[in-house]
Amino acid sequence: MPKRYQVIARKYRPKTFRSVVGQASVVTTLKNAIRFDKVAHAYLFTGTRGVGKTTLARLFAKALNCQRLTEDLEPCNACPSCLEILSGQSLDVIEIDGASNRGIDDIRRITETIGYAPSHGHFKIYIIDEVHMLTKEAFNALLKTLEEPPESAKFFFATTEPHKVLPTITSRCQRFDLARIHPGLIQSKLAEIAQDLDRQVEKEALELIAAFAEGSLRDAESLFDQILCFSDELVTSAIVRDVLGLAPSHFFHSLDEAFSQYSLSYAFECVEKLFELGKDLAHFLEQLIEHYRNIVHAKCKEIEFPPGKHYTKHQALYILDLLIHAESSFSKSVFQRVALEAILLQIIRSKHRIPIEVLVRQLTDSDHGKDAEKGRDCEKEQKSKARLQLEPTPFMTSTDTERKAPPPVPSPAREESPSKHPSHYDTIMRFASIELEGTIRKA
């Protein structure tokens, strides 16, 4: 009978702590708990899908019950206890699906049998997956047992939604928040799998799969399994895009060129081609956001990125902000084709958009120029007034005054007008000048 095919996610599931990807701190803590004999009675593993919650719970259970634990605190995978756990037939490690066994009666069966001693291993371990699915009554039935369990009993909980677990349960557990796995680590793991399967895969294809998985190794392995079924030849990035339903990369290169050349007609050509290829427009919009996010990242980090040569940093930031706001309402739009055309038109038109900070700076500089010009005019006017006030008044007779009476000099607007009543000294000087003039004429 031929051996049945096993999917990649199950075939390459970690069997030791050292093969766990991307959770080094959690692995170190669990191994040290065994080394220092400080194993708690309850653990809560949280995190998004496919990051290793259930896998770590099984590995920890296997290490605790292993009969020939290595010096590096790794399970041997050869003793009867390890083999039973690997085959899922262990009586000491009981896995429960919280979604299908969520009632109070299911929890009562646990509390009634928890006092029995382990059959082969050191501990009787209960692994409850998706524990947040338990009902409130089931949680309450578990509280007393969880607070004071038998010395030989351990509880390992796994959940993707820790906020739904009652605080009274969380407070009785040691909690481990598993992070999303870095795309580089996922890419390396997929490369190892490809080498083991003797398959040739382009580096760019692995990068696309790792990015599409969004930090979930299991999702990446499932996608990789699907793509390997497409062809037994070299796996290229074009094949990955086709299988995943992604738009070809030349769409984005053409959009960059259309932006550079201010070609508004490309907005309609692009959407028309997407319709012909049967691509999901909402998915294409997500790809656009990722494309411009990469451009902004390259601009801010001053990294060389070919598509970035068509944009300034302000233009890329504006387009990214535009796409993020458009994405929230795009899925609700009845006319998604028209909406996408309008978005692409706005992207191309933004080439001639002047940033607000540049406009403010130009207006500020213009106002400063006008103020400086007004200041120079006022300074000239003040200098001319001061020169007129400092010029000496020539001694003139009344006759010359009558013949050559100069035009009156306008007084400054803010200065007080001279007094209309001459002083006593001025009157004497005027009479003296008249008398002197008469004496000269008689002589």
PDB file of N, CA and C in Angstrom, residues 111-145:
ATOM      1  N   THR A 111     -12.114  17.475  35.619  1.00  0.00           N
ATOM      2  CA  THR A 111     -11.936  17.607  37.073  1.00  0.00           C
ATOM      3  C   THR A 111     -12.151  16.278  37.804  1.00  0.00           C
ATOM      4  N   GLU A 112     -12.973  15.395  37.208  1.00  0.00           N
ATOM      5  CA  GLU A 112     -13.233  14.103  37.855  1.00  0.00           C
ATOM      6  C   GLU A 112     -12.075  13.124  37.681  1.00  0.00           C
ATOM      7  N   THR A 113     -11.301  13.269  36.595  1.00  0.00           N
ATOM      8  CA  THR A 113     -10.218  12.310  36.319  1.00  0.00           C
ATOM      9  C   THR A 113      -8.834  12.878  36.591  1.00  0.00           C
ATOM     10  N   ILE A 114      -8.771  14.144  37.011  1.00  0.00           N
ATOM     11  CA  ILE A 114      -7.466  14.773  37.176  1.00  0.00           C
ATOM     12  C   ILE A 114      -6.673  14.185  38.342  1.00  0.00           C
ATOM     13  N   GLY A 115      -7.345  13.551  39.265  1.00  0.00           N
ATOM     14  CA  GLY A 115      -6.653  12.988  40.425  1.00  0.00           C
ATOM     15  C   GLY A 115      -5.931  11.687  40.139  1.00  0.00           C
ATOM     16  N   TYR A 116      -6.201  11.061  38.975  1.00  0.00           N
ATOM     17  CA  TYR A 116      -5.550   9.792  38.655  1.00  0.00           C
ATOM     18  C   TYR A 116      -4.070  10.024  38.345  1.00  0.00           C
ATOM     19  N   ALA A 117      -3.239   9.091  38.767  1.00  0.00           N
ATOM     20  CA  ALA A 117      -1.795   9.220  38.551  1.00  0.00           C
ATOM     21  C   ALA A 117      -1.449   8.980  37.081  1.00  0.00           C
ATOM     22  N   PRO A 118      -0.345   9.570  36.602  1.00  0.00           N
ATOM     23  CA  PRO A 118       0.091   9.342  35.213  1.00  0.00           C
ATOM     24  C   PRO A 118       0.421   7.870  34.982  1.00  0.00           C
ATOM     25  N   SER A 119       0.221   7.410  33.760  1.00  0.00           N
ATOM     26  CA  SER A 119       0.459   5.994  33.456  1.00  0.00           C
ATOM     27  C   SER A 119       1.926   5.703  33.164  1.00  0.00           C
ATOM     28  N   HIS A 120       2.592   6.551  32.367  1.00  0.00           N
ATOM     29  CA  HIS A 120       3.994   6.324  32.029  1.00  0.00           C
ATOM     30  C   HIS A 120       4.891   7.496  32.418  1.00  0.00           C
ATOM     31  N   GLY A 121       4.427   8.697  32.145  1.00  0.00           N
ATOM     32  CA  GLY A 121       5.263   9.872  32.336  1.00  0.00           C
ATOM     33  C   GLY A 121       5.268  10.377  33.768  1.00  0.00           C
ATOM     34  N   HIS A 122       5.889  11.543  33.913  1.00  0.00           N
ATOM     35  CA  HIS A 122       5.980  12.161  35.240  1.00  0.00           C
ATOM     36  C   HIS A 122       4.736  12.993  35.566  1.00  0.00           C
ATOM     37  N   PHE A 123       4.074  13.505  34.522  1.00  0.00           N
ATOM     38  CA  PHE A 123       2.941  14.411  34.738  1.00  0.00           C
ATOM     39  C   PHE A 123       1.765  14.009  33.855  1.00  0.00           C
ATOM     40  N   LYS A 124       0.585  14.394  34.333  1.00  0.00           N
ATOM     41  CA  LYS A 124      -0.627  14.279  33.523  1.00  0.00           C
ATOM     42  C   LYS A 124      -0.927  15.689  33.005  1.00  0.00           C
ATOM     43  N   ILE A 125      -0.854  15.878  31.700  1.00  0.00           N
ATOM     44  CA  ILE A 125      -0.892  17.216  31.103  1.00  0.00           C
ATOM     45  C   ILE A 125      -2.133  17.355  30.230  1.00  0.00           C
ATOM     46  N   TYR A 126      -2.856  18.449  30.430  1.00  0.00           N
ATOM     47  CA  TYR A 126      -4.044  18.771  29.637  1.00  0.00           C
ATOM     48  C   TYR A 126      -3.729  19.978  28.746  1.00  0.00           C
ATOM     49  N   ILE A 127      -3.809  19.778  27.447  1.00  0.00           N
ATOM     50  CA  ILE A 127      -3.598  20.859  26.475  1.00  0.00           C
ATOM     51  C   ILE A 127      -4.959  21.239  25.908  1.00  0.00           C
ATOM     52  N   ILE A 128      -5.412  22.449  26.213  1.00  0.00           N
ATOM     53  CA  ILE A 128      -6.714  22.926  25.724  1.00  0.00           C
ATOM     54  C   ILE A 128      -6.456  24.003  24.673  1.00  0.00           C
ATOM     55  N   ASP A 129      -6.748  23.667  23.426  1.00  0.00           N
ATOM     56  CA  ASP A 129      -6.556  24.608  22.316  1.00  0.00           C
ATOM     57  C   ASP A 129      -7.805  25.475  22.151  1.00  0.00           C
ATOM     58  N   GLU A 130      -7.590  26.708  21.716  1.00  0.00           N
ATOM     59  CA  GLU A 130      -8.681  27.693  21.565  1.00  0.00           C
ATOM     60  C   GLU A 130      -9.494  27.777  22.862  1.00  0.00           C
ATOM     61  N   VAL A 131      -8.799  27.999  23.952  1.00  0.00           N
ATOM     62  CA  VAL A 131      -9.446  27.986  25.264  1.00  0.00           C
ATOM     63  C   VAL A 131     -10.463  29.114  25.408  1.00  0.00           C
ATOM     64  N   HIS A 132     -10.343  30.171  24.622  1.00  0.00           N
ATOM     65  CA  HIS A 132     -11.285  31.293  24.741  1.00  0.00           C
ATOM     66  C   HIS A 132     -12.701  30.902  24.328  1.00  0.00           C
ATOM     67  N   MET A 133     -12.855  29.743  23.676  1.00  0.00           N
ATOM     68  CA  MET A 133     -14.174  29.303  23.241  1.00  0.00           C
ATOM     69  C   MET A 133     -14.983  28.659  24.368  1.00  0.00           C
ATOM     70  N   LEU A 134     -14.363  28.390  25.507  1.00  0.00           N
ATOM     71  CA  LEU A 134     -15.106  27.802  26.626  1.00  0.00           C
ATOM     72  C   LEU A 134     -16.166  28.774  27.129  1.00  0.00           C
ATOM     73  N   THR A 135     -17.258  28.223  27.613  1.00  0.00           N
ATOM     74  CA  THR A 135     -18.318  29.067  28.161  1.00  0.00           C
ATOM     75  C   THR A 135     -17.900  29.600  29.532  1.00  0.00           C
ATOM     76  N   LYS A 136     -18.634  30.608  29.986  1.00  0.00           N
ATOM     77  CA  LYS A 136     -18.334  31.192  31.293  1.00  0.00           C
ATOM     78  C   LYS A 136     -18.508  30.157  32.394  1.00  0.00           C
ATOM     79  N   GLU A 137     -19.532  29.321  32.268  1.00  0.00           N
ATOM     80  CA  GLU A 137     -19.766  28.283  33.272  1.00  0.00           C
ATOM     81  C   GLU A 137     -18.621  27.267  33.284  1.00  0.00           C
ATOM     82  N   ALA A 138     -18.093  26.944  32.091  1.00  0.00           N
ATOM     83  CA  ALA A 138     -16.973  26.003  32.018  1.00  0.00           C
ATOM     84  C   ALA A 138     -15.722  26.594  32.664  1.00  0.00           C
ATOM     85  N   PHE A 139     -15.484  27.885  32.418  1.00  0.00           N
ATOM     86  CA  PHE A 139     -14.348  28.557  33.060  1.00  0.00           C
ATOM     87  C   PHE A 139     -14.473  28.510  34.583  1.00  0.00           C
ATOM     88  N   ASN A 140     -15.680  28.807  35.063  1.00  0.00           N
ATOM     89  CA  ASN A 140     -15.890  28.817  36.518  1.00  0.00           C
ATOM     90  C   ASN A 140     -15.710  27.428  37.128  1.00  0.00           C
ATOM     91  N   ALA A 141     -16.097  26.388  36.372  1.00  0.00           N
ATOM     92  CA  ALA A 141     -15.926  25.021  36.870  1.00  0.00           C
ATOM     93  C   ALA A 141     -14.452  24.630  36.931  1.00  0.00           C
ATOM     94  N   LEU A 142     -13.634  25.309  36.113  1.00  0.00           N
ATOM     95  CA  LEU A 142     -12.209  24.993  36.058  1.00  0.00           C
ATOM     96  C   LEU A 142     -11.392  25.776  37.085  1.00  0.00           C
ATOM     97  N   LEU A 143     -11.978  26.843  37.639  1.00  0.00           N
ATOM     98  CA  LEU A 143     -11.224  27.758  38.497  1.00  0.00           C
ATOM     99  C   LEU A 143     -10.584  27.064  39.693  1.00  0.00           C
ATOM    100  N   LYS A 144     -11.377  26.324  40.449  1.00  0.00           N
ATOM    101  CA  LYS A 144     -10.869  25.711  41.684  1.00  0.00           C
ATOM    102  C   LYS A 144      -9.765  24.706  41.384  1.00  0.00           C
ATOM    103  N   THR A 145      -9.989  23.903  40.346  1.00  0.00           N
ATOM    104  CA  THR A 145      -8.976  22.909  39.971  1.00  0.00           C
ATOM    105  C   THR A 145      -7.703  23.585  39.490  1.00  0.00           C
TER     106      THR A 145
END
